[in-house]
Amino acid sequence: MPHHPTPDLVVTGGTVVAHDGRRRQDVAVRDGRIVAVGEGLAWDGAAATVDASGLLVLPGLVDVHVHLREPGMTEKEDFASGTAAAAAGGVTTVVDMPNTYPPVSTAERFQEKLDLVAPKAHVDFGLYGMLGQDNAEEMTAMAGLGAMGFKLFMGQTTGDNRCPDDAAIFRGLEAAAEAGLVVGVHAENDHLLRMFIDRLRAEGRTDPRAHLESRPAFVEVEALTRIITLATEAGTKLHIHHLSTAAGLSRVRDLRAQGHRVSVEALVAHLTFDDSAYDVHGNLVKLNPPIRPAADVAALWDGIGRGDVDVIATDHAPHTAAEQAEPDVWKAYGGFIGLETMLPLLLTETAEGRMTVEDIVRLCSYAPARRWSMAGKGAVAPGFDADLVLVDPSAGTVVNGASMHSKHNITPYEGRELKGSVVATYLRGVPVYEKGEVIGNPAGRQVRPGRTRGER
Ligand SMILES: [Zn+2]
């Protein structure tokens, strides 16, 4: 038995939650890594001891879908503010999307972004490159710089990102397969949704619900069927971002039964709002794909229960206050902030019996860390990074934008009463959030894909 050197930090008396169970355990940390997890062990001379009695100890959440808007849209958010929000929300790893200005479609831009954002990160981060029109060689070069994967926009979203044609998509899927990296896809058929938007505009519609009508379920079903077909042929690890419809999930089930392998993500927003939200929040809840009717929301929850949904993410997508107040649905941007509300919202769902805290750990930490091959992330276990979130599952809180950390804290959850709150967040053993404050200098590091510990 090796002798454990003196730990830097010991978290005692908490309940450590894994993806498949929970136990009352102490956690010892040295040099940023967990060195031991055990019950009632004696730790002599630890530099710091934290009493977590009555609290849950979770592995830091891994959010594989955020838009921190840097470079080029820093009036909306930047890496400092966005990763501060992550720290406050118990999210210790974010993977940032490439639809910035300019979009991250070349190795040169990838390196520029990395140099720009790394000194500002309060949590660890990975960066996606773009799967664009004819940039397969650049994708290979971005993989060499540590890209976590590639984003493919099949449907329009923030930024000027035209959907590549099917041949370009296939060449990009091949390049990603060669690099062994995940391609994450926004699966909506661009031509169809533009046609529906034109029709609704011609009818004079500008109301929030017109956005939902412009993107019927088959727009998603067609796109995901096509991309899953292509990705299987190319041998690519494919991830469907923000799957939003019952029909889409049903199609994924059918395709999986035929042997297609794909991971599926649901957004917190799609799980916590149905289309009645348009009447209350207007264009603030405009999202691509849209907030759907209650039957689709129920199908997503059913998919979580049955294991059809692999990952929950935020799609944290900040805009300025003025932009969020835009009354014309076609001029309004899609998306809103979510990093600070994800964990409290999901803890509230556990209090209401829709899921367990183990489900949260699986869907928001363990599974994404494995899918994107993040070594050392996703579990509270020896050898893993000491990314820890201390949670009080019984604390009642009210969502209050004024206490949040994004640049524009406008949230449709404002005033919502929640059960469960983040008490403290540790990044590799160092506290980054405590007592309502983000603390310390930015110490986040780039996460590159590598073999995850314990992965065969
Ligand atoms: Zn997004």
Short mmCIF file of C-alpha atoms and ligand atoms in Angstrom, two decimals:
data_model
loop_
_atom_site.label_atom_id
_atom_site.label_comp_id
_atom_site.label_asym_id
_atom_site.label_seq_id
_atom_site.Cartn_x
_atom_site.Cartn_y
_atom_site.Cartn_z
CA MET A 1 0.00 0.00 0.00
CA PRO A 2 1.49 3.35 -0.99
CA HIS A 3 1.52 5.91 1.76
CA HIS A 4 -0.64 8.93 0.97
CA PRO A 5 1.29 12.18 1.14
CA THR A 6 -0.28 14.99 3.14
CA PRO A 7 -3.35 16.29 1.33
CA ASP A 8 -3.84 19.97 0.49
CA LEU A 9 -7.56 19.73 1.08
CA VAL A 10 -9.95 17.30 2.71
CA VAL A 11 -13.70 17.52 2.28
CA THR A 12 -15.30 15.63 5.15
CA GLY A 13 -18.73 14.31 5.99
CA GLY A 14 -20.44 14.92 2.67
CA THR A 15 -22.39 12.49 0.52
CA VAL A 16 -20.41 11.81 -2.64
CA VAL A 17 -22.70 11.25 -5.62
CA ALA A 18 -21.59 9.23 -8.63
CA HIS A 19 -23.47 8.40 -11.83
CA ASP A 20 -24.62 5.14 -10.28
CA GLY A 21 -24.97 5.73 -6.55
CA ARG A 22 -24.04 7.76 -3.48
CA ARG A 23 -22.05 7.18 -0.30
CA ARG A 24 -21.09 9.16 2.76
CA GLN A 25 -17.37 9.68 2.10
CA ASP A 26 -14.44 12.00 2.72
CA VAL A 27 -12.42 13.27 -0.24
CA ALA A 28 -8.68 14.02 -0.05
CA VAL A 29 -7.02 16.25 -2.62
CA ARG A 30 -3.38 16.88 -3.44
CA ASP A 31 -1.89 18.92 -6.28
CA GLY A 32 -5.30 19.36 -7.86
CA ARG A 33 -6.14 15.68 -8.02
CA ILE A 34 -8.25 13.44 -5.84
CA VAL A 35 -5.87 11.10 -4.01
CA ALA A 36 -8.33 9.18 -1.86
CA VAL A 37 -12.03 8.78 -1.26
CA GLY A 38 -13.14 6.88 1.80
CA GLU A 39 -15.21 6.63 4.91
CA GLY A 40 -14.04 7.98 8.26
CA LEU A 41 -10.38 7.95 7.30
CA ALA A 42 -7.94 9.94 9.40
CA TRP A 43 -6.20 12.76 7.57
CA ASP A 44 -3.31 14.26 9.47
CA GLY A 45 -1.99 17.67 8.62
CA ALA A 46 -4.18 18.61 5.68
CA ALA A 47 -3.66 22.25 4.77
CA ALA A 48 -7.42 22.83 4.63
CA THR A 49 -10.46 20.91 5.81
CA VAL A 50 -13.96 21.64 4.60
CA ASP A 51 -16.94 20.28 6.53
CA ALA A 52 -19.53 19.11 4.01
CA SER A 53 -21.91 17.57 6.53
CA GLY A 54 -25.44 17.65 5.17
CA LEU A 55 -24.18 18.49 1.68
CA LEU A 56 -23.86 16.53 -1.53
CA VAL A 57 -20.45 16.37 -3.19
CA LEU A 58 -20.77 16.16 -6.98
CA PRO A 59 -18.14 16.00 -9.70
CA GLY A 60 -18.05 19.39 -11.45
CA LEU A 61 -20.56 19.59 -14.26
CA VAL A 62 -19.32 19.37 -17.85
CA ASP A 63 -21.40 21.55 -20.17
CA VAL A 64 -20.64 20.63 -23.77
CA HIS A 65 -22.78 23.37 -25.29
CA VAL A 66 -22.06 27.00 -24.43
CA HIS A 67 -21.65 30.22 -26.40
CA LEU A 68 -19.33 32.55 -24.51
CA ARG A 69 -19.30 34.95 -27.51
CA GLU A 70 -15.59 35.65 -27.69
CA PRO A 71 -14.19 36.83 -30.05
CA GLY A 72 -16.37 39.36 -31.79
CA MET A 73 -19.57 39.47 -29.73
CA THR A 74 -18.22 40.51 -26.34
CA GLU A 75 -21.05 43.01 -25.89
CA LYS A 76 -23.12 39.88 -25.14
CA GLU A 77 -20.63 37.89 -22.99
CA ASP A 78 -16.92 37.14 -22.81
CA PHE A 79 -14.81 34.31 -21.44
CA ALA A 80 -14.32 35.97 -18.05
CA SER A 81 -18.02 36.62 -17.42
CA GLY A 82 -19.21 33.37 -18.99
CA THR A 83 -16.80 31.17 -17.05
CA ALA A 84 -17.59 33.11 -13.84
CA ALA A 85 -21.24 32.16 -14.42
CA ALA A 86 -20.10 28.56 -14.93
CA ALA A 87 -18.17 28.53 -11.63
CA ALA A 88 -21.19 29.92 -9.79
CA GLY A 89 -23.36 27.24 -11.38
CA GLY A 90 -21.15 24.31 -10.41
CA VAL A 91 -19.95 23.86 -14.01
CA THR A 92 -16.18 23.26 -13.98
CA THR A 93 -15.72 22.41 -17.65
CA VAL A 94 -17.37 24.16 -20.59
CA VAL A 95 -17.00 23.40 -24.27
CA ASP A 96 -17.41 26.58 -26.28
CA MET A 97 -19.07 26.79 -29.67
CA PRO A 98 -17.27 28.18 -32.75
CA ASN A 99 -19.99 30.50 -34.14
CA THR A 100 -18.20 33.66 -33.08
CA TYR A 101 -16.99 36.60 -35.23
CA PRO A 102 -15.00 35.41 -36.97
CA PRO A 103 -16.16 31.80 -36.82
CA VAL A 104 -13.52 29.28 -35.71
CA SER A 105 -13.15 27.55 -39.06
CA THR A 106 -9.34 27.52 -39.45
CA ALA A 107 -6.37 26.48 -37.33
CA GLU A 108 -5.14 30.08 -37.27
CA ARG A 109 -8.44 31.30 -35.81
CA PHE A 110 -8.52 28.41 -33.36
CA GLN A 111 -5.07 29.37 -32.04
CA GLU A 112 -6.04 33.06 -31.89
CA LYS A 113 -9.14 32.22 -29.88
CA LEU A 114 -7.20 29.94 -27.55
CA ASP A 115 -4.61 32.66 -26.86
CA LEU A 116 -7.36 35.23 -26.33
CA VAL A 117 -9.61 33.30 -23.96
CA ALA A 118 -7.27 31.07 -21.95
CA PRO A 119 -6.04 33.82 -19.57
CA LYS A 120 -9.66 34.75 -18.71
CA ALA A 121 -11.12 31.33 -17.89
CA HIS A 122 -12.37 30.72 -14.35
CA VAL A 123 -13.10 27.07 -15.19
CA ASP A 124 -11.56 24.52 -17.54
CA PHE A 125 -12.68 24.76 -21.14
CA GLY A 126 -12.58 22.99 -24.45
CA LEU A 127 -13.07 24.62 -27.83
CA TYR A 128 -14.96 23.36 -30.85
CA GLY A 129 -13.91 24.08 -34.39
CA MET A 130 -16.40 24.52 -37.19
CA LEU A 131 -17.28 21.86 -39.73
CA GLY A 132 -17.79 24.24 -42.63
CA GLN A 133 -17.89 24.36 -46.40
CA ASP A 134 -14.60 22.82 -47.63
CA ASN A 135 -12.46 23.17 -44.47
CA ALA A 136 -11.58 19.50 -43.90
CA GLU A 137 -7.82 20.22 -43.93
CA GLU A 138 -8.29 22.99 -41.39
CA MET A 139 -10.31 20.60 -39.22
CA THR A 140 -7.36 18.23 -39.17
CA ALA A 141 -5.09 21.10 -38.16
CA MET A 142 -7.53 22.23 -35.44
CA ALA A 143 -7.55 18.67 -34.09
CA GLY A 144 -3.79 19.04 -33.71
CA LEU A 145 -4.35 22.14 -31.58
CA GLY A 146 -6.62 20.26 -29.20
CA ALA A 147 -10.10 20.88 -30.61
CA MET A 148 -12.66 18.98 -28.51
CA GLY A 149 -14.70 18.29 -31.61
CA PHE A 150 -16.48 20.08 -34.42
CA LYS A 151 -19.82 21.81 -34.72
CA LEU A 152 -21.99 21.43 -37.77
CA PHE A 153 -24.82 23.90 -38.23
CA MET A 154 -27.41 22.35 -40.54
CA GLY A 155 -29.86 25.12 -39.65
CA GLN A 156 -29.38 28.86 -39.22
CA THR A 157 -28.40 30.31 -35.86
CA THR A 158 -26.49 33.26 -34.35
CA GLY A 159 -23.68 34.41 -36.63
CA ASP A 160 -23.37 34.18 -40.40
CA ASN A 161 -22.88 30.46 -40.75
CA ARG A 162 -24.19 29.02 -43.99
CA CYS A 163 -24.93 25.32 -43.84
CA PRO A 164 -22.38 23.31 -45.82
CA ASP A 165 -23.70 21.15 -48.68
CA ASP A 166 -24.00 17.40 -48.16
CA ALA A 167 -20.71 16.64 -49.92
CA ALA A 168 -18.86 19.14 -47.74
CA ILE A 169 -20.58 17.70 -44.68
CA PHE A 170 -19.44 14.21 -45.64
CA ARG A 171 -15.83 15.31 -46.18
CA GLY A 172 -15.93 17.04 -42.79
CA LEU A 173 -17.35 13.92 -41.14
CA GLU A 174 -14.50 11.91 -42.65
CA ALA A 175 -11.92 14.39 -41.33
CA ALA A 176 -13.44 14.20 -37.84
CA ALA A 177 -13.50 10.40 -37.96
CA GLU A 178 -9.84 10.38 -38.98
CA ALA A 179 -9.04 12.59 -35.95
CA GLY A 180 -11.24 10.46 -33.68
CA LEU A 181 -13.27 13.52 -32.63
CA VAL A 182 -16.97 14.07 -32.03
CA VAL A 183 -19.06 16.07 -34.49
CA GLY A 184 -21.91 17.84 -32.73
CA VAL A 185 -24.77 18.81 -34.97
CA HIS A 186 -27.52 21.39 -34.92
CA ALA A 187 -30.01 19.20 -36.79
CA GLU A 188 -32.61 21.34 -38.54
CA ASN A 189 -33.16 21.47 -42.31
CA ASP A 190 -32.14 25.00 -43.28
CA HIS A 191 -34.01 25.20 -46.59
CA LEU A 192 -37.27 24.06 -45.04
CA LEU A 193 -37.18 26.37 -42.06
CA ARG A 194 -36.31 29.37 -44.27
CA MET A 195 -39.28 28.54 -46.50
CA PHE A 196 -41.63 28.37 -43.50
CA ILE A 197 -40.23 31.65 -42.13
CA ASP A 198 -40.86 33.36 -45.49
CA ARG A 199 -44.45 32.06 -45.55
CA LEU A 200 -45.21 33.25 -42.03
CA ARG A 201 -43.63 36.65 -42.71
CA ALA A 202 -45.74 36.98 -45.87
CA GLU A 203 -48.80 36.43 -43.67
CA GLY A 204 -47.64 39.33 -41.50
CA ARG A 205 -46.81 37.20 -38.48
CA THR A 206 -44.20 38.65 -36.09
CA ASP A 207 -45.39 37.07 -32.80
CA PRO A 208 -43.24 34.72 -30.66
CA ARG A 209 -45.28 31.62 -31.48
CA ALA A 210 -44.61 32.05 -35.22
CA HIS A 211 -41.05 30.92 -34.50
CA LEU A 212 -42.36 27.57 -33.23
CA GLU A 213 -44.61 27.22 -36.29
CA SER A 214 -41.67 27.91 -38.62
CA ARG A 215 -39.81 24.83 -37.34
CA PRO A 216 -42.18 21.85 -37.32
CA ALA A 217 -40.86 18.55 -35.96
CA PHE A 218 -40.13 17.01 -39.37
CA VAL A 219 -37.56 19.78 -40.02
CA GLU A 220 -35.58 18.23 -37.16
CA VAL A 221 -36.41 14.62 -38.03
CA GLU A 222 -35.25 15.03 -41.65
CA ALA A 223 -31.96 16.64 -40.68
CA LEU A 224 -31.05 14.15 -37.97
CA THR A 225 -31.96 11.18 -40.18
CA ARG A 226 -29.69 12.54 -42.92
CA ILE A 227 -26.76 13.35 -40.64
CA ILE A 228 -26.93 10.03 -38.77
CA THR A 229 -26.93 8.24 -42.14
CA LEU A 230 -23.88 10.17 -43.33
CA ALA A 231 -21.99 9.87 -40.02
CA THR A 232 -22.45 6.09 -39.91
CA GLU A 233 -21.00 5.81 -43.42
CA ALA A 234 -18.07 8.07 -42.49
CA GLY A 235 -17.48 6.29 -39.16
CA THR A 236 -17.84 9.53 -37.18
CA LYS A 237 -18.71 9.87 -33.49
CA LEU A 238 -21.91 11.90 -33.86
CA HIS A 239 -23.69 13.93 -31.19
CA ILE A 240 -27.11 15.49 -31.71
CA HIS A 241 -27.24 18.80 -29.86
CA HIS A 242 -30.53 20.01 -28.39
CA LEU A 243 -32.87 17.35 -29.71
CA SER A 244 -36.29 18.88 -29.13
CA THR A 245 -39.17 16.76 -30.45
CA ALA A 246 -40.93 13.49 -29.65
CA ALA A 247 -40.71 12.59 -33.35
CA GLY A 248 -36.98 13.25 -33.38
CA LEU A 249 -36.36 11.06 -30.35
CA SER A 250 -38.54 8.33 -31.82
CA ARG A 251 -36.51 8.42 -35.05
CA VAL A 252 -33.26 8.19 -33.07
CA ARG A 253 -34.66 5.13 -31.30
CA ASP A 254 -35.50 3.51 -34.65
CA LEU A 255 -32.06 4.29 -36.07
CA ARG A 256 -30.30 2.97 -32.98
CA ALA A 257 -32.29 -0.24 -33.30
CA GLN A 258 -30.84 -0.53 -36.82
CA GLY A 259 -27.33 -0.24 -35.41
CA HIS A 260 -26.58 3.48 -35.82
CA ARG A 261 -24.59 4.91 -32.92
CA VAL A 262 -25.23 8.47 -31.85
CA SER A 263 -25.39 10.44 -28.61
CA VAL A 264 -28.32 12.71 -27.84
CA GLU A 265 -28.46 15.94 -25.86
CA ALA A 266 -31.47 17.62 -24.27
CA LEU A 267 -31.39 21.23 -23.11
CA VAL A 268 -32.47 22.35 -19.66
CA ALA A 269 -34.68 24.92 -21.44
CA HIS A 270 -36.47 22.23 -23.46
CA LEU A 271 -37.07 20.25 -20.26
CA THR A 272 -38.33 23.13 -18.14
CA PHE A 273 -40.50 25.16 -20.54
CA ASP A 274 -43.33 24.25 -22.87
CA ASP A 275 -44.96 26.49 -25.46
CA SER A 276 -47.08 28.27 -22.85
CA ALA A 277 -43.83 30.14 -22.13
CA TYR A 278 -44.32 32.23 -25.30
CA ASP A 279 -47.38 33.84 -23.69
CA VAL A 280 -45.42 34.72 -20.55
CA HIS A 281 -41.90 35.48 -21.77
CA GLY A 282 -42.33 36.37 -25.45
CA ASN A 283 -39.16 36.46 -27.52
CA LEU A 284 -36.93 35.96 -24.47
CA VAL A 285 -37.63 32.23 -24.84
CA LYS A 286 -36.96 32.20 -28.58
CA LEU A 287 -34.56 29.30 -29.04
CA ASN A 288 -33.31 27.22 -31.96
CA PRO A 289 -34.83 24.62 -32.03
CA PRO A 290 -37.87 26.24 -30.39
CA ILE A 291 -39.48 25.61 -27.03
CA ARG A 292 -42.03 22.90 -27.92
CA PRO A 293 -45.54 21.84 -26.84
CA ALA A 294 -45.96 19.85 -23.62
CA ALA A 295 -46.12 16.49 -25.44
CA ASP A 296 -42.56 17.00 -26.72
CA VAL A 297 -41.35 18.01 -23.26
CA ALA A 298 -42.92 14.85 -21.83
CA ALA A 299 -41.19 12.76 -24.52
CA LEU A 300 -37.80 14.23 -23.56
CA TRP A 301 -38.38 13.38 -19.89
CA ASP A 302 -39.48 9.90 -20.91
CA GLY A 303 -36.26 9.63 -22.95
CA ILE A 304 -34.24 10.56 -19.88
CA GLY A 305 -36.01 7.89 -17.86
CA ARG A 306 -35.41 5.25 -20.55
CA GLY A 307 -31.78 6.18 -21.14
CA ASP A 308 -32.38 7.49 -24.66
CA VAL A 309 -30.98 10.91 -23.73
CA ASP A 310 -27.26 10.81 -22.99
CA VAL A 311 -26.39 14.38 -22.07
CA ILE A 312 -28.07 17.50 -20.66
CA ALA A 313 -26.56 20.86 -21.61
CA THR A 314 -27.44 24.54 -21.30
CA ASP A 315 -26.86 26.08 -24.76
CA HIS A 316 -25.90 29.14 -22.66
CA ALA A 317 -26.49 31.82 -25.31
CA PRO A 318 -26.33 35.37 -23.95
CA HIS A 319 -27.54 38.50 -25.73
CA THR A 320 -27.67 42.13 -24.66
CA ALA A 321 -30.62 43.53 -22.74
CA ALA A 322 -31.72 45.51 -25.79
CA GLU A 323 -31.54 42.45 -28.02
CA GLN A 324 -33.57 40.38 -25.56
CA ALA A 325 -36.30 43.05 -25.61
CA GLU A 326 -36.78 42.90 -29.42
CA PRO A 327 -40.55 42.56 -30.10
CA ASP A 328 -40.34 41.27 -33.72
CA VAL A 329 -39.73 37.53 -33.53
CA TRP A 330 -37.80 37.49 -36.82
CA LYS A 331 -35.37 40.17 -35.60
CA ALA A 332 -35.00 38.65 -32.12
CA TYR A 333 -32.00 36.43 -31.45
CA GLY A 334 -32.35 32.85 -30.25
CA GLY A 335 -31.15 31.73 -26.86
CA PHE A 336 -30.64 32.97 -23.32
CA ILE A 337 -28.27 32.39 -20.40
CA GLY A 338 -28.32 29.12 -18.49
CA LEU A 339 -25.02 28.24 -16.79
CA GLU A 340 -26.02 29.46 -13.34
CA THR A 341 -29.51 28.01 -13.36
CA MET A 342 -28.87 24.51 -14.76
CA LEU A 343 -27.92 22.71 -11.56
CA PRO A 344 -30.50 24.39 -9.27
CA LEU A 345 -33.23 23.75 -11.87
CA LEU A 346 -32.29 20.08 -12.18
CA LEU A 347 -32.00 19.70 -8.39
CA THR A 348 -35.53 21.06 -8.22
CA GLU A 349 -36.59 18.34 -10.68
CA THR A 350 -35.07 15.75 -8.32
CA ALA A 351 -37.07 17.21 -5.45
CA GLU A 352 -40.17 16.78 -7.62
CA GLY A 353 -39.27 13.19 -8.44
CA ARG A 354 -38.59 13.51 -12.19
CA MET A 355 -34.95 12.45 -11.88
CA THR A 356 -32.29 11.61 -9.29
CA VAL A 357 -29.10 13.43 -8.38
CA GLU A 358 -27.30 10.39 -9.81
CA ASP A 359 -29.06 11.15 -13.11
CA ILE A 360 -27.73 14.72 -12.96
CA VAL A 361 -24.19 13.43 -12.41
CA ARG A 362 -24.55 10.94 -15.26
CA LEU A 363 -26.12 13.33 -17.77
CA CYS A 364 -24.22 16.52 -16.90
CA SER A 365 -20.77 15.20 -15.94
CA TYR A 366 -19.93 11.50 -16.27
CA ALA A 367 -21.42 10.83 -19.72
CA PRO A 368 -20.18 14.00 -21.47
CA ALA A 369 -16.69 13.53 -19.97
CA ARG A 370 -16.58 10.03 -21.43
CA ARG A 371 -18.17 10.87 -24.78
CA TRP A 372 -15.65 13.70 -25.37
CA SER A 373 -12.77 11.67 -23.85
CA MET A 374 -11.92 14.18 -21.13
CA ALA A 375 -9.35 12.47 -18.95
CA GLY A 376 -9.85 13.19 -15.26
CA LYS A 377 -13.36 14.65 -15.53
CA GLY A 378 -16.77 13.29 -14.59
CA ALA A 379 -16.26 11.48 -11.29
CA VAL A 380 -15.19 11.95 -7.68
CA ALA A 381 -12.61 9.17 -7.59
CA PRO A 382 -8.88 8.74 -7.01
CA GLY A 383 -6.83 10.02 -9.94
CA PHE A 384 -9.54 12.35 -11.19
CA ASP A 385 -9.27 16.14 -11.15
CA ALA A 386 -10.58 17.59 -7.88
CA ASP A 387 -13.43 19.43 -9.62
CA LEU A 388 -16.00 19.36 -6.83
CA VAL A 389 -19.37 20.97 -6.32
CA LEU A 390 -20.83 21.18 -2.84
CA VAL A 391 -24.59 21.26 -3.06
CA ASP A 392 -27.25 21.87 -0.43
CA PRO A 393 -30.16 19.86 -1.81
CA SER A 394 -32.72 21.29 0.59
CA ALA A 395 -31.91 25.01 0.38
CA GLY A 396 -34.75 27.02 -1.08
CA THR A 397 -33.64 29.75 -3.48
CA VAL A 398 -35.28 32.22 -5.81
CA VAL A 399 -33.69 32.93 -9.20
CA ASN A 400 -32.32 36.45 -9.05
CA GLY A 401 -30.51 37.82 -12.09
CA ALA A 402 -29.01 40.65 -10.06
CA SER A 403 -26.86 38.15 -8.16
CA MET A 404 -25.64 36.33 -11.28
CA HIS A 405 -22.39 36.70 -13.20
CA SER A 406 -23.10 36.93 -16.94
CA LYS A 407 -22.84 40.34 -18.64
CA HIS A 408 -26.61 40.58 -19.08
CA ASN A 409 -28.46 38.59 -16.46
CA ILE A 410 -31.82 38.42 -18.16
CA THR A 411 -33.39 35.04 -17.57
CA PRO A 412 -36.87 33.65 -18.11
CA TYR A 413 -36.42 31.83 -14.80
CA GLU A 414 -36.30 35.16 -12.89
CA GLY A 415 -38.31 34.81 -9.68
CA ARG A 416 -38.72 31.04 -10.01
CA GLU A 417 -38.58 29.25 -6.65
CA LEU A 418 -36.06 26.43 -6.67
CA LYS A 419 -35.00 23.73 -4.26
CA GLY A 420 -31.26 23.07 -4.09
CA SER A 421 -28.31 25.40 -4.37
CA VAL A 422 -24.59 25.44 -5.11
CA VAL A 423 -22.68 26.16 -1.90
CA ALA A 424 -19.14 26.03 -3.33
CA THR A 425 -17.27 25.02 -6.46
CA TYR A 426 -13.68 23.74 -6.57
CA LEU A 427 -11.57 23.62 -9.71
CA ARG A 428 -8.69 21.14 -9.38
CA GLY A 429 -8.79 21.55 -5.61
CA VAL A 430 -8.97 25.34 -5.52
CA PRO A 431 -12.20 27.14 -4.59
CA VAL A 432 -13.52 29.21 -7.50
CA TYR A 433 -16.95 29.97 -6.04
CA GLU A 434 -17.99 30.35 -2.41
CA LYS A 435 -20.65 32.27 -0.46
CA GLY A 436 -22.16 33.74 -3.60
CA GLU A 437 -18.86 35.06 -4.94
CA VAL A 438 -16.60 33.95 -7.76
CA ILE A 439 -13.12 34.03 -6.22
CA GLY A 440 -9.48 33.79 -7.25
CA ASN A 441 -7.64 34.62 -10.42
CA PRO A 442 -8.73 32.84 -13.61
CA ALA A 443 -6.94 29.47 -13.53
CA GLY A 444 -8.96 27.49 -16.07
CA ARG A 445 -7.01 25.31 -18.49
CA GLN A 446 -7.68 24.04 -21.96
CA VAL A 447 -9.11 20.52 -21.92
CA ARG A 448 -8.00 18.40 -24.85
CA PRO A 449 -9.52 15.09 -25.77
CA GLY A 450 -7.54 12.14 -24.49
CA ARG A 451 -8.22 8.69 -23.22
CA THR A 452 -10.50 8.94 -20.21
CA ARG A 453 -9.30 7.05 -17.15
CA GLY A 454 -10.93 3.69 -16.89
CA GLU A 455 -12.09 3.81 -20.53
CA ARG A 456 -11.41 0.73 -22.57
ZN ZN B 1 -26.10 26.48 -29.26
#
